[in-house]
Structures are given as C-alpha cells and as structure tokens.
mmCIF file of C-alpha atoms and ligand atoms in Angstrom:
data_model
loop_
_atom_site.group_PDB
_atom_site.id
_atom_site.type_symbol
_atom_site.label_atom_id
_atom_site.label_comp_id
_atom_site.label_asym_id
_atom_site.label_seq_id
_atom_site.Cartn_x
_atom_site.Cartn_y
_atom_site.Cartn_z
ATOM 1 C CA MET A 1 101.705 -24.040 155.754
ATOM 2 C CA SER A 2 104.131 -25.370 153.265
ATOM 3 C CA VAL A 3 104.607 -23.848 149.841
ATOM 4 C CA VAL A 4 104.298 -27.213 148.287
ATOM 5 C CA TRP A 5 100.537 -26.752 148.945
ATOM 6 C CA GLN A 6 100.348 -23.128 148.246
ATOM 7 C CA ASN A 7 101.667 -22.618 144.719
ATOM 8 C CA ASN A 8 98.986 -24.220 142.544
ATOM 9 C CA ALA A 9 98.320 -22.852 139.045
ATOM 10 C CA LEU A 10 94.560 -23.500 139.520
ATOM 11 C CA GLN A 11 94.460 -21.121 142.434
ATOM 12 C CA LEU A 12 92.433 -23.637 144.437
ATOM 13 C CA ASP A 13 92.217 -23.527 148.173
ATOM 14 C CA SER A 14 95.444 -24.949 149.361
ATOM 15 C CA ARG A 15 93.664 -27.323 151.722
ATOM 16 C CA ARG A 16 91.851 -28.850 148.830
ATOM 17 C CA VAL A 17 94.639 -29.728 146.298
ATOM 18 C CA ILE A 18 97.600 -32.171 146.633
ATOM 19 C CA ASP A 19 100.922 -31.631 145.085
ATOM 20 C CA ARG A 20 101.858 -34.876 143.167
ATOM 21 C CA LYS A 21 105.380 -34.534 144.331
ATOM 22 C CA ILE A 22 104.327 -36.266 147.535
ATOM 23 C CA TYR A 23 103.904 -39.388 145.516
ATOM 24 C CA VAL A 24 107.097 -39.301 143.416
ATOM 25 C CA GLU A 25 109.948 -37.506 145.400
ATOM 26 C CA ASN A 26 112.476 -39.689 147.108
ATOM 27 C CA ARG A 27 113.267 -37.032 149.711
ATOM 28 C CA ILE A 28 109.574 -36.797 150.751
ATOM 29 C CA TYR A 29 109.455 -40.506 150.992
ATOM 30 C CA ASP A 30 112.439 -40.574 153.221
ATOM 31 C CA ALA A 31 110.942 -37.832 155.340
ATOM 32 C CA GLU A 32 107.666 -39.882 155.636
ATOM 33 C CA ILE A 33 109.635 -42.836 157.061
ATOM 34 C CA SER A 34 111.591 -40.778 159.587
ATOM 35 C CA ARG A 35 108.822 -38.290 160.614
ATOM 36 C CA ILE A 36 105.720 -40.392 160.345
ATOM 37 C CA PHE A 37 106.468 -44.116 160.325
ATOM 38 C CA ALA A 38 109.214 -43.896 162.965
ATOM 39 C CA ARG A 39 107.149 -41.617 165.201
ATOM 40 C CA THR A 40 103.498 -43.034 165.069
ATOM 41 C CA TRP A 41 101.986 -46.211 166.654
ATOM 42 C CA GLN A 42 101.957 -48.981 164.086
ATOM 43 C CA TRP A 43 99.509 -51.847 164.129
ATOM 44 C CA VAL A 44 101.556 -55.122 163.975
ATOM 45 C CA GLY A 45 99.152 -57.863 165.064
ATOM 46 C CA HIS A 46 96.251 -59.184 167.167
ATOM 47 C CA ASP A 47 96.471 -60.932 170.453
ATOM 48 C CA THR A 48 94.802 -63.974 169.002
ATOM 49 C CA GLU A 49 97.563 -64.501 166.537
ATOM 50 C CA LEU A 50 100.026 -65.345 169.227
ATOM 51 C CA PRO A 51 98.011 -67.360 171.829
ATOM 52 C CA ASP A 52 100.836 -69.332 173.495
ATOM 53 C CA PHE A 53 104.053 -68.856 175.173
ATOM 54 C CA GLY A 54 106.847 -68.508 172.566
ATOM 55 C CA ASP A 55 104.616 -67.551 169.691
ATOM 56 C CA TYR A 56 105.727 -64.558 167.753
ATOM 57 C CA LEU A 57 105.048 -62.200 164.810
ATOM 58 C CA THR A 58 107.462 -60.194 162.837
ATOM 59 C CA ALA A 59 106.858 -56.696 161.245
ATOM 60 C CA THR A 60 108.709 -54.077 159.404
ATOM 61 C CA VAL A 61 108.254 -50.585 161.043
ATOM 62 C CA ALA A 62 109.861 -47.642 159.322
ATOM 63 C CA GLY A 63 112.094 -50.021 157.526
ATOM 64 C CA ARG A 64 113.262 -51.764 160.722
ATOM 65 C CA ALA A 65 112.888 -55.495 161.423
ATOM 66 C CA VAL A 66 110.948 -55.975 164.649
ATOM 67 C CA VAL A 67 109.803 -59.148 166.565
ATOM 68 C CA ILE A 68 106.679 -59.373 168.783
ATOM 69 C CA ALA A 69 106.646 -62.249 171.158
ATOM 70 C CA ARG A 70 104.519 -63.745 173.926
ATOM 71 C CA GLY A 71 106.601 -64.509 176.961
ATOM 72 C CA GLU A 72 106.127 -65.595 180.537
ATOM 73 C CA ASN A 73 102.963 -64.529 182.360
ATOM 74 C CA ASP A 74 101.173 -63.891 178.964
ATOM 75 C CA ALA A 75 103.298 -60.730 178.522
ATOM 76 C CA ILE A 76 103.787 -59.441 175.010
ATOM 77 C CA ALA A 77 107.102 -57.698 174.325
ATOM 78 C CA ALA A 78 108.641 -56.246 171.136
ATOM 79 C CA PHE A 79 112.327 -55.819 170.244
ATOM 80 C CA TYR A 80 114.446 -55.394 167.151
ATOM 81 C CA ASN A 81 114.818 -58.473 165.076
ATOM 82 C CA THR A 82 118.662 -58.497 164.947
ATOM 83 C CA CYS A 83 121.218 -60.613 166.784
ATOM 84 C CA THR A 84 123.658 -58.323 168.746
ATOM 85 C CA HIS A 85 126.487 -60.543 167.630
ATOM 86 C CA ARG A 86 126.732 -59.933 163.879
ATOM 87 C CA GLY A 87 123.184 -58.869 162.921
ATOM 88 C CA ALA A 88 121.301 -61.802 161.649
ATOM 89 C CA ILE A 89 117.518 -61.768 162.244
ATOM 90 C CA LEU A 90 116.375 -64.150 165.028
ATOM 91 C CA ALA A 91 112.749 -64.642 164.042
ATOM 92 C CA PRO A 92 112.579 -65.675 160.394
ATOM 93 C CA HIS A 93 108.822 -65.990 159.773
ATOM 94 C CA ARG A 94 106.028 -63.510 159.521
ATOM 95 C CA ARG A 95 104.277 -65.684 162.213
ATOM 96 C CA GLY A 96 105.893 -68.484 164.115
ATOM 97 C CA LYS A 97 106.403 -70.467 167.283
ATOM 98 C CA SER A 98 109.645 -70.452 169.163
ATOM 99 C CA ASP A 99 110.525 -72.859 171.966
ATOM 100 C CA GLY A 100 110.357 -70.016 174.568
ATOM 101 C CA GLY A 101 113.353 -68.211 173.221
ATOM 102 C CA PHE A 102 115.344 -67.385 170.026
ATOM 103 C CA THR A 103 118.564 -69.197 168.914
ATOM 104 C CA CYS A 104 120.421 -67.340 166.203
ATOM 105 C CA LEU A 105 120.987 -69.472 163.012
ATOM 106 C CA TYR A 106 124.515 -68.059 162.554
ATOM 107 C CA HIS A 107 126.470 -68.805 165.756
ATOM 108 C CA ALA A 108 123.713 -69.888 168.070
ATOM 109 C CA TRP A 109 123.625 -67.066 170.499
ATOM 110 C CA CYS A 110 120.405 -67.456 172.549
ATOM 111 C CA PHE A 111 117.900 -64.876 173.584
ATOM 112 C CA ASP A 112 114.745 -64.972 175.687
ATOM 113 C CA THR A 113 111.262 -63.716 174.454
ATOM 114 C CA THR A 114 112.119 -60.185 175.537
ATOM 115 C CA GLY A 115 115.376 -60.058 173.613
ATOM 116 C CA LYS A 116 117.648 -60.644 176.633
ATOM 117 C CA LEU A 117 120.883 -62.593 175.800
ATOM 118 C CA THR A 118 120.728 -65.859 177.820
ATOM 119 C CA ALA A 119 123.606 -68.022 176.480
ATOM 120 C CA VAL A 120 126.565 -67.917 174.141
ATOM 121 C CA PRO A 121 128.163 -71.194 172.868
ATOM 122 C CA LEU A 122 131.874 -71.681 173.589
ATOM 123 C CA PRO A 123 132.063 -68.781 175.990
ATOM 124 C CA GLN A 124 135.585 -69.317 177.331
ATOM 125 C CA ALA A 125 137.255 -67.425 174.496
ATOM 126 C CA TYR A 126 135.512 -64.252 175.359
ATOM 127 C CA PRO A 127 137.189 -61.778 177.804
ATOM 128 C CA GLU A 128 133.957 -61.410 179.791
ATOM 129 C CA ASN A 129 130.699 -63.040 180.595
ATOM 130 C CA LEU A 130 128.602 -61.659 177.720
ATOM 131 C CA THR A 131 125.276 -62.634 179.216
ATOM 132 C CA ARG A 132 126.052 -60.326 182.245
ATOM 133 C CA ASN A 133 126.528 -57.300 179.894
ATOM 134 C CA ALA A 134 123.266 -55.559 179.042
ATOM 135 C CA CYS A 135 124.735 -54.141 175.929
ATOM 136 C CA TYR A 136 124.226 -57.502 174.332
ATOM 137 C CA ASP A 137 120.534 -57.557 175.093
ATOM 138 C CA ILE A 138 118.427 -56.471 171.991
ATOM 139 C CA PRO A 139 116.915 -53.066 172.387
ATOM 140 C CA LYS A 140 113.266 -53.111 173.178
ATOM 141 C CA VAL A 141 110.562 -51.379 171.113
ATOM 142 C CA ARG A 142 107.671 -49.732 172.772
ATOM 143 C CA CYS A 143 104.636 -52.099 172.631
ATOM 144 C CA GLU A 144 101.026 -51.462 173.835
ATOM 145 C CA GLN A 145 97.747 -53.056 173.247
ATOM 146 C CA PHE A 146 94.157 -51.921 172.890
ATOM 147 C CA ASN A 147 91.323 -54.266 172.698
ATOM 148 C CA GLY A 148 93.464 -57.132 171.605
ATOM 149 C CA HIS A 149 95.264 -55.052 168.838
ATOM 150 C CA ILE A 150 99.058 -54.804 169.315
ATOM 151 C CA PHE A 151 100.780 -51.651 168.263
ATOM 152 C CA VAL A 152 104.475 -50.730 168.401
ATOM 153 C CA CYS A 153 106.242 -47.332 168.268
ATOM 154 C CA LEU A 154 109.884 -46.718 167.713
ATOM 155 C CA ASP A 155 109.705 -43.091 169.214
ATOM 156 C CA ALA A 156 110.406 -42.928 173.037
ATOM 157 C CA GLU A 157 108.912 -39.428 173.029
ATOM 158 C CA ALA A 158 105.580 -40.300 171.345
ATOM 159 C CA PRO A 159 102.388 -40.062 173.408
ATOM 160 C CA PRO A 160 100.853 -43.379 174.765
ATOM 161 C CA LEU A 161 98.764 -45.444 172.318
ATOM 162 C CA MET A 162 95.374 -44.445 173.786
ATOM 163 C CA GLU A 163 96.318 -40.727 173.332
ATOM 164 C CA PHE A 164 97.319 -41.482 169.716
ATOM 165 C CA LEU A 165 94.213 -43.435 168.898
ATOM 166 C CA GLY A 166 92.057 -40.908 170.552
ATOM 167 C CA PRO A 167 88.691 -40.607 168.752
ATOM 168 C CA VAL A 168 89.014 -43.890 166.857
ATOM 169 C CA ALA A 169 89.484 -46.274 169.873
ATOM 170 C CA PRO A 170 85.730 -46.662 170.540
ATOM 171 C CA HIS A 171 85.149 -47.567 166.849
ATOM 172 C CA ILE A 172 87.971 -50.102 166.961
ATOM 173 C CA ALA A 173 86.441 -51.662 170.037
ATOM 174 C CA GLU A 174 83.045 -51.765 168.179
ATOM 175 C CA ALA A 175 84.617 -53.333 165.111
ATOM 176 C CA THR A 176 86.603 -56.137 166.903
ATOM 177 C CA GLY A 177 85.182 -56.344 170.424
ATOM 178 C CA ASP A 178 85.391 -60.154 170.451
ATOM 179 C CA GLY A 179 87.357 -60.530 167.302
ATOM 180 C CA VAL A 180 89.652 -63.414 166.310
ATOM 181 C CA ALA A 181 92.186 -62.938 163.643
ATOM 182 C CA LEU A 182 91.461 -65.772 161.059
ATOM 183 C CA GLY A 183 94.253 -65.248 158.500
ATOM 184 C CA ARG A 184 96.382 -62.715 156.523
ATOM 185 C CA VAL A 185 97.228 -62.221 152.854
ATOM 186 C CA ARG A 186 99.711 -59.834 151.595
ATOM 187 C CA TRP A 187 100.632 -58.423 148.247
ATOM 188 C CA THR A 188 102.786 -55.767 146.488
ATOM 189 C CA LEU A 189 101.071 -52.678 145.271
ATOM 190 C CA GLU A 190 102.587 -50.911 142.236
ATOM 191 C CA GLY A 191 102.099 -47.390 143.582
ATOM 192 C CA ASN A 192 102.765 -45.072 146.559
ATOM 193 C CA TRP A 193 101.545 -46.226 149.910
ATOM 194 C CA LYS A 194 99.232 -43.147 150.404
ATOM 195 C CA LEU A 195 97.294 -44.154 147.177
ATOM 196 C CA TRP A 196 96.062 -47.127 148.972
ATOM 197 C CA HIS A 197 95.314 -45.453 152.287
ATOM 198 C CA GLU A 198 93.425 -42.706 150.362
ATOM 199 C CA ASN A 199 91.451 -45.185 148.600
ATOM 200 C CA PHE A 200 89.772 -46.419 151.787
ATOM 201 C CA ARG A 201 88.913 -42.764 152.738
ATOM 202 C CA ASP A 202 87.354 -42.279 149.278
ATOM 203 C CA ASN A 203 83.726 -43.426 148.752
ATOM 204 C CA TYR A 204 83.314 -41.393 145.556
ATOM 205 C CA HIS A 205 84.833 -44.337 143.580
ATOM 206 C CA PRO A 206 83.039 -47.508 144.475
ATOM 207 C CA MET A 207 80.033 -47.211 142.323
ATOM 208 C CA PHE A 208 82.246 -46.459 139.323
ATOM 209 C CA ALA A 209 85.357 -48.431 139.913
ATOM 210 C CA HIS A 210 83.802 -51.590 141.322
ATOM 211 C CA GLN A 211 81.690 -53.432 138.650
ATOM 212 C CA ILE A 212 80.399 -55.699 141.341
ATOM 213 C CA LEU A 213 78.965 -52.776 143.408
ATOM 214 C CA GLY A 214 77.887 -50.526 140.586
ATOM 215 C CA GLN A 215 74.729 -52.487 139.712
ATOM 216 C CA ASN A 216 73.726 -52.324 143.352
ATOM 217 C CA TYR A 217 73.682 -48.499 143.211
ATOM 218 C CA THR A 218 71.502 -48.222 140.179
ATOM 219 C CA GLY A 219 68.616 -45.883 141.018
ATOM 220 C CA VAL A 220 69.589 -45.731 144.716
ATOM 221 C CA LYS A 221 69.807 -42.500 146.627
ATOM 222 C CA ILE A 222 73.273 -42.132 148.258
ATOM 223 C CA GLU A 223 73.084 -42.170 152.064
ATOM 224 C CA GLY A 224 75.825 -41.890 154.633
ATOM 225 C CA GLU A 225 78.443 -39.616 156.089
ATOM 226 C CA ASN A 226 82.173 -38.975 155.875
ATOM 227 C CA TYR A 227 83.590 -37.860 159.198
ATOM 228 C CA ASP A 228 86.951 -36.357 159.714
ATOM 229 C CA LEU A 229 87.381 -37.475 163.333
ATOM 230 C CA GLY A 230 90.521 -35.346 163.939
ATOM 231 C CA ALA A 231 94.140 -36.436 164.534
ATOM 232 C CA GLY A 232 94.198 -37.784 161.033
ATOM 233 C CA HIS A 233 91.571 -40.429 161.645
ATOM 234 C CA SER A 234 88.202 -40.759 159.961
ATOM 235 C CA LEU A 235 85.037 -42.668 159.565
ATOM 236 C CA LEU A 236 82.855 -43.387 156.572
ATOM 237 C CA THR A 237 79.536 -44.879 157.669
ATOM 238 C CA PHE A 238 76.509 -45.617 155.524
ATOM 239 C CA PRO A 239 73.463 -47.925 155.685
ATOM 240 C CA SER A 240 73.333 -51.071 153.737
ATOM 241 C CA GLN A 241 71.861 -50.188 150.254
ATOM 242 C CA GLY A 242 70.408 -52.030 147.341
ATOM 243 C CA ASN A 243 70.202 -55.768 147.213
ATOM 244 C CA PRO A 244 73.006 -57.804 148.795
ATOM 245 C CA LYS A 245 71.551 -60.937 147.231
ATOM 246 C CA GLN A 246 72.170 -59.418 143.843
ATOM 247 C CA ILE A 247 75.806 -58.752 144.837
ATOM 248 C CA MET A 248 76.304 -62.441 145.741
ATOM 249 C CA GLN A 249 74.874 -63.376 142.482
ATOM 250 C CA THR A 250 77.133 -61.089 140.487
ATOM 251 C CA MET A 251 80.060 -62.439 142.484
ATOM 252 C CA SER A 252 79.044 -66.035 141.602
ATOM 253 C CA ARG A 253 78.800 -65.009 137.896
ATOM 254 C CA MET A 254 82.174 -63.192 138.036
ATOM 255 C CA SER A 255 83.822 -66.167 139.818
ATOM 256 C CA GLY A 256 82.544 -68.643 137.457
ATOM 257 C CA ARG A 257 81.618 -70.817 140.335
ATOM 258 C CA LYS A 258 78.740 -71.062 142.784
ATOM 259 C CA LEU A 259 79.603 -69.338 146.074
ATOM 260 C CA PRO A 260 78.512 -70.954 149.200
ATOM 261 C CA GLU A 261 75.276 -69.949 150.726
ATOM 262 C CA ARG A 262 75.715 -66.913 153.064
ATOM 263 C CA PRO A 263 75.264 -68.017 156.656
ATOM 264 C CA ASN A 264 72.450 -66.239 158.454
ATOM 265 C CA ILE A 265 74.282 -63.173 159.443
ATOM 266 C CA LEU A 266 71.371 -60.859 159.888
ATOM 267 C CA GLY A 267 69.814 -63.266 162.382
ATOM 268 C CA ARG A 268 72.778 -62.822 164.542
ATOM 269 C CA ARG A 269 72.296 -59.122 165.383
ATOM 270 C CA THR A 270 74.040 -58.157 168.679
ATOM 271 C CA THR A 271 71.609 -55.331 169.491
ATOM 272 C CA ASP A 272 67.937 -54.942 168.411
ATOM 273 C CA GLU A 273 68.339 -51.275 167.629
ATOM 274 C CA PRO A 274 68.889 -50.985 163.838
ATOM 275 C CA GLN A 275 66.638 -52.103 161.121
ATOM 276 C CA ARG A 276 69.409 -51.668 158.657
ATOM 277 C CA THR A 277 72.872 -52.870 158.796
ATOM 278 C CA ARG A 278 75.588 -50.100 158.672
ATOM 279 C CA HIS A 279 78.807 -50.391 156.912
ATOM 280 C CA ASN A 280 81.770 -48.616 158.366
ATOM 281 C CA ILE A 281 85.201 -47.776 157.023
ATOM 282 C CA LEU A 282 87.535 -46.620 159.768
ATOM 283 C CA ALA A 283 90.708 -45.099 158.638
ATOM 284 C CA CYS A 284 93.507 -44.568 161.315
ATOM 285 C CA PHE A 285 96.455 -42.313 160.784
ATOM 286 C CA PRO A 286 98.732 -43.123 159.009
ATOM 287 C CA ASN A 287 98.202 -46.566 157.437
ATOM 288 C CA LEU A 288 95.684 -48.697 159.216
ATOM 289 C CA ASP A 289 91.989 -49.270 157.978
ATOM 290 C CA LEU A 290 89.130 -51.393 159.289
ATOM 291 C CA GLN A 291 85.921 -52.295 157.485
ATOM 292 C CA TYR A 292 83.081 -53.740 159.525
ATOM 293 C CA THR A 293 79.326 -53.594 159.907
ATOM 294 C CA SER A 294 77.572 -52.406 163.056
ATOM 295 C CA ASN A 295 75.071 -54.242 165.006
ATOM 296 C CA THR A 296 75.584 -57.641 163.290
ATOM 297 C CA ALA A 297 78.078 -60.386 163.429
ATOM 298 C CA ALA A 298 79.023 -59.896 159.805
ATOM 299 C CA SER A 299 82.476 -59.895 158.653
ATOM 300 C CA MET A 300 85.345 -57.568 159.526
ATOM 301 C CA VAL A 301 88.571 -57.016 157.727
ATOM 302 C CA LEU A 302 91.563 -54.923 158.845
ATOM 303 C CA GLN A 303 94.367 -53.820 156.500
ATOM 304 C CA THR A 304 97.708 -51.983 156.732
ATOM 305 C CA VAL A 305 99.829 -50.505 153.912
ATOM 306 C CA GLN A 306 103.510 -50.528 154.412
ATOM 307 C CA PRO A 307 105.616 -48.103 152.301
ATOM 308 C CA ALA A 308 108.552 -49.750 150.169
ATOM 309 C CA GLY A 309 109.710 -46.824 148.059
ATOM 310 C CA VAL A 310 107.961 -43.970 146.263
ATOM 311 C CA ASP A 311 106.256 -46.390 143.847
ATOM 312 C CA LYS A 312 105.884 -49.548 145.782
ATOM 313 C CA ALA A 313 104.021 -50.646 148.925
ATOM 314 C CA TYR A 314 102.978 -53.864 150.618
ATOM 315 C CA VAL A 315 99.213 -54.243 151.454
ATOM 316 C CA GLU A 316 98.241 -56.785 154.106
ATOM 317 C CA ILE A 317 94.597 -57.768 154.804
ATOM 318 C CA VAL A 318 93.629 -59.526 158.000
ATOM 319 C CA ALA A 319 90.274 -61.351 158.101
ATOM 320 C CA PHE A 320 88.598 -61.352 161.469
ATOM 321 C CA GLY A 321 85.834 -63.544 162.927
ATOM 322 C CA ARG A 322 84.124 -63.711 166.282
ATOM 323 C CA LYS A 323 84.916 -65.943 169.119
ATOM 324 C CA SER A 324 81.423 -67.385 168.999
ATOM 325 C CA ASP A 325 81.696 -68.333 165.202
ATOM 326 C CA THR A 326 80.981 -71.861 164.064
ATOM 327 C CA PRO A 327 83.656 -73.504 161.834
ATOM 328 C CA GLU A 328 81.298 -72.937 158.862
ATOM 329 C CA MET A 329 81.058 -69.243 159.540
ATOM 330 C CA ARG A 330 84.918 -68.937 159.869
ATOM 331 C CA GLN A 331 85.269 -70.668 156.527
ATOM 332 C CA HIS A 332 82.728 -68.178 155.094
ATOM 333 C CA ARG A 333 84.444 -65.227 156.355
ATOM 334 C CA LEU A 334 87.819 -66.418 154.845
ATOM 335 C CA ASP A 335 86.222 -67.322 151.580
ATOM 336 C CA THR A 336 84.562 -63.910 151.449
ATOM 337 C CA ALA A 337 87.695 -61.960 152.263
ATOM 338 C CA LEU A 338 89.834 -63.876 149.684
ATOM 339 C CA ASP A 339 87.191 -63.522 147.119
ATOM 340 C CA ALA A 340 86.615 -59.778 147.496
ATOM 341 C CA GLN A 341 89.614 -58.266 149.224
ATOM 342 C CA THR A 342 92.903 -59.490 147.882
ATOM 343 C CA ALA A 343 95.191 -58.478 145.038
ATOM 344 C CA ALA A 344 92.818 -60.229 142.598
ATOM 345 C CA GLY A 345 89.769 -59.792 144.671
ATOM 346 C CA LYS A 346 86.646 -58.534 143.085
ATOM 347 C CA ILE A 347 86.776 -55.314 145.064
ATOM 348 C CA SER A 348 90.409 -54.811 146.033
ATOM 349 C CA GLY A 349 91.600 -55.836 142.558
ATOM 350 C CA ASP A 350 89.845 -52.739 141.169
ATOM 351 C CA ASP A 351 91.404 -50.527 143.847
ATOM 352 C CA ASN A 352 94.843 -52.045 143.011
ATOM 353 C CA GLU A 353 94.392 -51.181 139.381
ATOM 354 C CA ALA A 354 93.154 -47.698 140.171
ATOM 355 C CA ALA A 355 96.319 -47.047 142.319
ATOM 356 C CA ARG A 356 98.568 -48.436 139.654
ATOM 357 C CA ARG A 357 96.991 -46.124 137.060
ATOM 358 C CA CYS A 358 97.379 -43.081 139.247
ATOM 359 C CA ALA A 359 101.136 -44.171 139.833
ATOM 360 C CA VAL A 360 101.615 -44.275 136.147
ATOM 361 C CA GLY A 361 99.791 -40.982 135.578
ATOM 362 C CA PHE A 362 102.093 -39.205 137.998
ATOM 363 C CA SER A 363 104.902 -39.559 135.265
ATOM 364 C CA THR A 364 103.297 -36.377 133.737
ATOM 365 C CA ILE A 365 103.937 -34.396 136.920
ATOM 366 C CA ASP A 366 105.900 -31.733 134.746
ATOM 367 C CA ALA A 367 102.684 -30.956 132.975
ATOM 368 C CA VAL A 368 100.004 -31.812 135.515
ATOM 369 C CA ARG A 369 101.117 -31.069 139.048
ATOM 370 C CA TRP A 370 98.017 -31.076 141.261
ATOM 371 C CA SER A 371 95.420 -33.586 142.352
ATOM 372 C CA ASN A 372 91.917 -32.438 143.510
ATOM 373 C CA MET A 373 90.362 -33.379 146.882
ATOM 374 C CA ASP A 374 87.730 -30.732 146.587
ATOM 375 C CA ARG A 375 84.378 -32.577 147.190
ATOM 376 C CA GLY A 376 82.184 -31.332 149.914
ATOM 377 C CA GLN A 377 81.996 -27.675 150.386
ATOM 378 C CA GLU A 378 80.104 -27.221 153.718
ATOM 379 C CA PRO A 379 82.272 -25.997 156.494
ATOM 380 C CA GLY A 380 83.084 -28.416 159.357
ATOM 381 C CA SER A 381 84.263 -32.015 159.548
ATOM 382 C CA VAL A 382 81.445 -34.035 158.180
ATOM 383 C CA GLY A 383 79.912 -34.444 154.702
ATOM 384 C CA ALA A 384 78.239 -36.989 152.604
ATOM 385 C CA LYS A 385 79.869 -40.320 152.396
ATOM 386 C CA ASN A 386 81.351 -39.611 148.881
ATOM 387 C CA ASP A 387 82.733 -36.200 149.974
ATOM 388 C CA GLU A 388 86.478 -35.804 150.868
ATOM 389 C CA TYR A 389 86.566 -34.574 154.420
ATOM 390 C CA SER A 390 88.467 -37.692 155.484
ATOM 391 C CA LEU A 391 91.054 -37.237 152.809
ATOM 392 C CA ARG A 392 91.606 -33.576 153.746
ATOM 393 C CA GLY A 393 91.730 -34.474 157.462
ATOM 394 C CA PHE A 394 94.514 -36.989 156.714
ATOM 395 C CA TYR A 395 96.505 -34.449 154.739
ATOM 396 C CA ASP A 396 96.147 -31.772 157.445
ATOM 397 C CA VAL A 397 97.884 -34.071 159.975
ATOM 398 C CA TYR A 398 100.289 -35.431 157.261
ATOM 399 C CA LYS A 399 101.448 -31.781 156.791
ATOM 400 C CA ASP A 400 101.969 -31.313 160.544
ATOM 401 C CA TYR A 401 104.270 -34.330 160.711
ATOM 402 C CA MET A 402 106.161 -33.542 157.555
ATOM 403 C CA ALA A 403 106.467 -29.791 158.293
ATOM 404 C CA ASP A 404 109.559 -28.243 156.668
ATOM 405 C CA ALA A 405 110.439 -31.446 154.720
ATOM 406 C CA LEU A 406 107.720 -30.541 152.234
ATOM 407 C CA ALA A 407 109.019 -26.879 151.713
ATOM 408 C CA GLU A 408 112.473 -28.334 150.910
ATOM 409 C CA VAL A 409 111.248 -29.905 147.769
ATOM 410 C CA ALA A 410 108.721 -27.330 146.600
HETATM 411 S S1 LIG B 25 125.008 -63.368 164.105
HETATM 412 FE FE1 LIG B 25 123.887 -64.293 165.657
HETATM 413 S S2 LIG B 25 125.142 -65.608 166.769
HETATM 414 FE FE2 LIG B 25 126.406 -64.648 165.224
HETATM 415 FE FE1 LIG B 26 87.380 -49.496 146.390
#
C-alpha cells in the first residue's frame, strides 16, 4: 500500500484516513485521468436520448472529445470527435441530430455515423483517393450498452462492460428497467471531482447539511444500510422515513411558490411486496451515481461528475421517467429534479456548497493533512447507512488503479 496512506500523524488505520494531497496535487490529477478515466467504462448516455438514425451525443472522456451516434440498423457507435483532416470537432452539440453523417465545418470532409470518411470536396488535387485509405477514418472508441445505458471505454485491454459493472448491474436494471431519459442539466463544481462522488456515498451529512431534510429526521430512528459491493461500487439503501408531505411543504415554503400536487406515485407500485418505499443511492466506480426508489414508479436521477482540474469538475444530472408516464408525470419529474437536484437545487445546492468549503479548506494542507473516513467499526462490508464502508470501498479500488502514482507524491 502506498506510503501516502501510511504516514499519518494521527496513527489511524491507513484504510480509514485520506491524504488530502489527492485533492490538490496536479500529478495525482494527471494520474487519475490516465489510470482511471482512460481505463474504466464511462457512462455517456441513454438509448432513449438518441432514438433515430443520425442522432448523436457528445462526451468528454479522460479529456478526449468523443461522439456517440446511432447509425444504420439501430447500431450505436462511438468514435473520437475530430476530423482527420486538421482536427476540428465534427459533432458540435452535447446532443444533436445529423443528417445521417457528419460534414466538417472547416473544409467539408464527410464522415458516416461510424466515423468512416465518405467524401472529400475537390478531390482531384490529392495524390490518392482519400476515402479508400483507412487512415482517414476516425478511430473508434469501445462502446457497449447495458439496460439502455451507453458506456464507452478508451482502453482496448479493459474487461467487457458487464464484467466491470459486476455487482451493480442488477441494481442499475432495477433503477431504470423501463426508464426514459427526460433531460439533463450540468454545472461547474468548485472543487475536486472526488468530493462530489464521495458526497453521494455519504449519508452522514443529509440530516445536517440539508435543511429541507433535517426536519424530517427529528426524533426518527435512523434505519438503512451502507454496502460496499466490491470493485469500488456501493449501495446505500434505507426505508422512507418521516413525513414526505412535510418535505413538500418545506420545499414550497423555501421556493416561495406553491409546488404542484404530487402525482399519485405510491398508488403505482410495481410489486405488492413492500409496505414502505425504499430509497437507494447506487455509486458506481469511478464517477456514476443513481438515486431511485424501489418498488414504486417514483423518480430516478442519474449523475456523473467529470474532472476538469484539481479544483474544478462538471456535474451532470439526468432526470429519468418511465415509458408509461403521463405527460403530467413527466413534467412533475422534471420539476422535482430541477427544484432539488441542480446547482441551486434545495438538496444539491447544499452539497455544492459543502464541496466548495472542503476545497477551500484544503488550502491548509501544510497544517492539516488527513481527512477521516472512520465511521463504522464492524468488520465486513456493510454498516449503518450513515457509516463509511462505501467511501472506504471506493478508495480501496482507487488505490489499486493509482498504485505507484500515489507513492511518487508522498
Ligand atoms: S478540419 Fe475538417 S475538413 Fe478540414
Ligand atoms: Fe447531500
């Protein structure tokens, strides 16, 4: 194990403290990009976001621009978003519609939906037929799907997607079995990407950091579990507690407007098993999280966090609905996601500010080097929902990927 985790003045178990250098060192950040983001499967979209031939999404994966497009026979392919002529990106929007191919803005070279060069204007001046030379086709990126979710991976040697997802695959299927992506919102986080991902593995903070939830916990016994599922993935699961109506009333008061009546979600249970709705927070290594409820048709949100430097990241939230939703229900889901889960949302706004405060606090690293992740002392991989098994499980795998890159900056 790296000495970065061993030399701590508090003499705490090295599994249970975090060296704050991982949030501030540029060399560690560079190693995260090359060793984690360029080697793992990255969520880039959902099948329902590109329903027709020629539809596309763009993404940034380990700093590289990538296009994901639907082509003939419904096939979805991914390739680098760069023209092989002089480099301009071909797909300019986060989500767009091509006419069945991509024509470069600059000199109008044409590519199909898999990145193959199909035509070059004024070709006579070239010494060869460029479209016959595969070196002008855009290199492909590995692209696999599970349950409608589209992932890409830059590493030819990485295991297949299903092997990578391993224990989280059934939970993803439960979360979005008949899901439809309704819309996305994205913002800049003033802090390291790991702070955001940690936050979703941390159920110690909600009753304190989120004013809107705190009241709901008053006098309530904490229930629920925190599972380290292995491979860096985890699940926090807990029954619905307190009074949801009270939360809606608080949200209305904090919004200064009356929120629409909540559609009859609990009347739409998909099984008759539970008496209480369960809330689930699924965290997938390294940067994907899903929040959903079991056994009801209630809302589901998915989020990714993309690194953009040691002290900057992009958070993107995707609101999901169900294929069977009425238009009113879809609108309700979008309203709820926007109201609670965006940069200024009544829940994520607090998380945003917590991450920003940590990032500013790390300026004192010369005096205070270590962060504590020590909650939950029972051996094994499961504890109470507000324990930190999930966080420690993430960092066990993080350390494996980073290996000697951590020792170099100790
Ligand atoms: S850069 Fe694309 S055609 Fe020239
Ligand atoms: Fe939170």
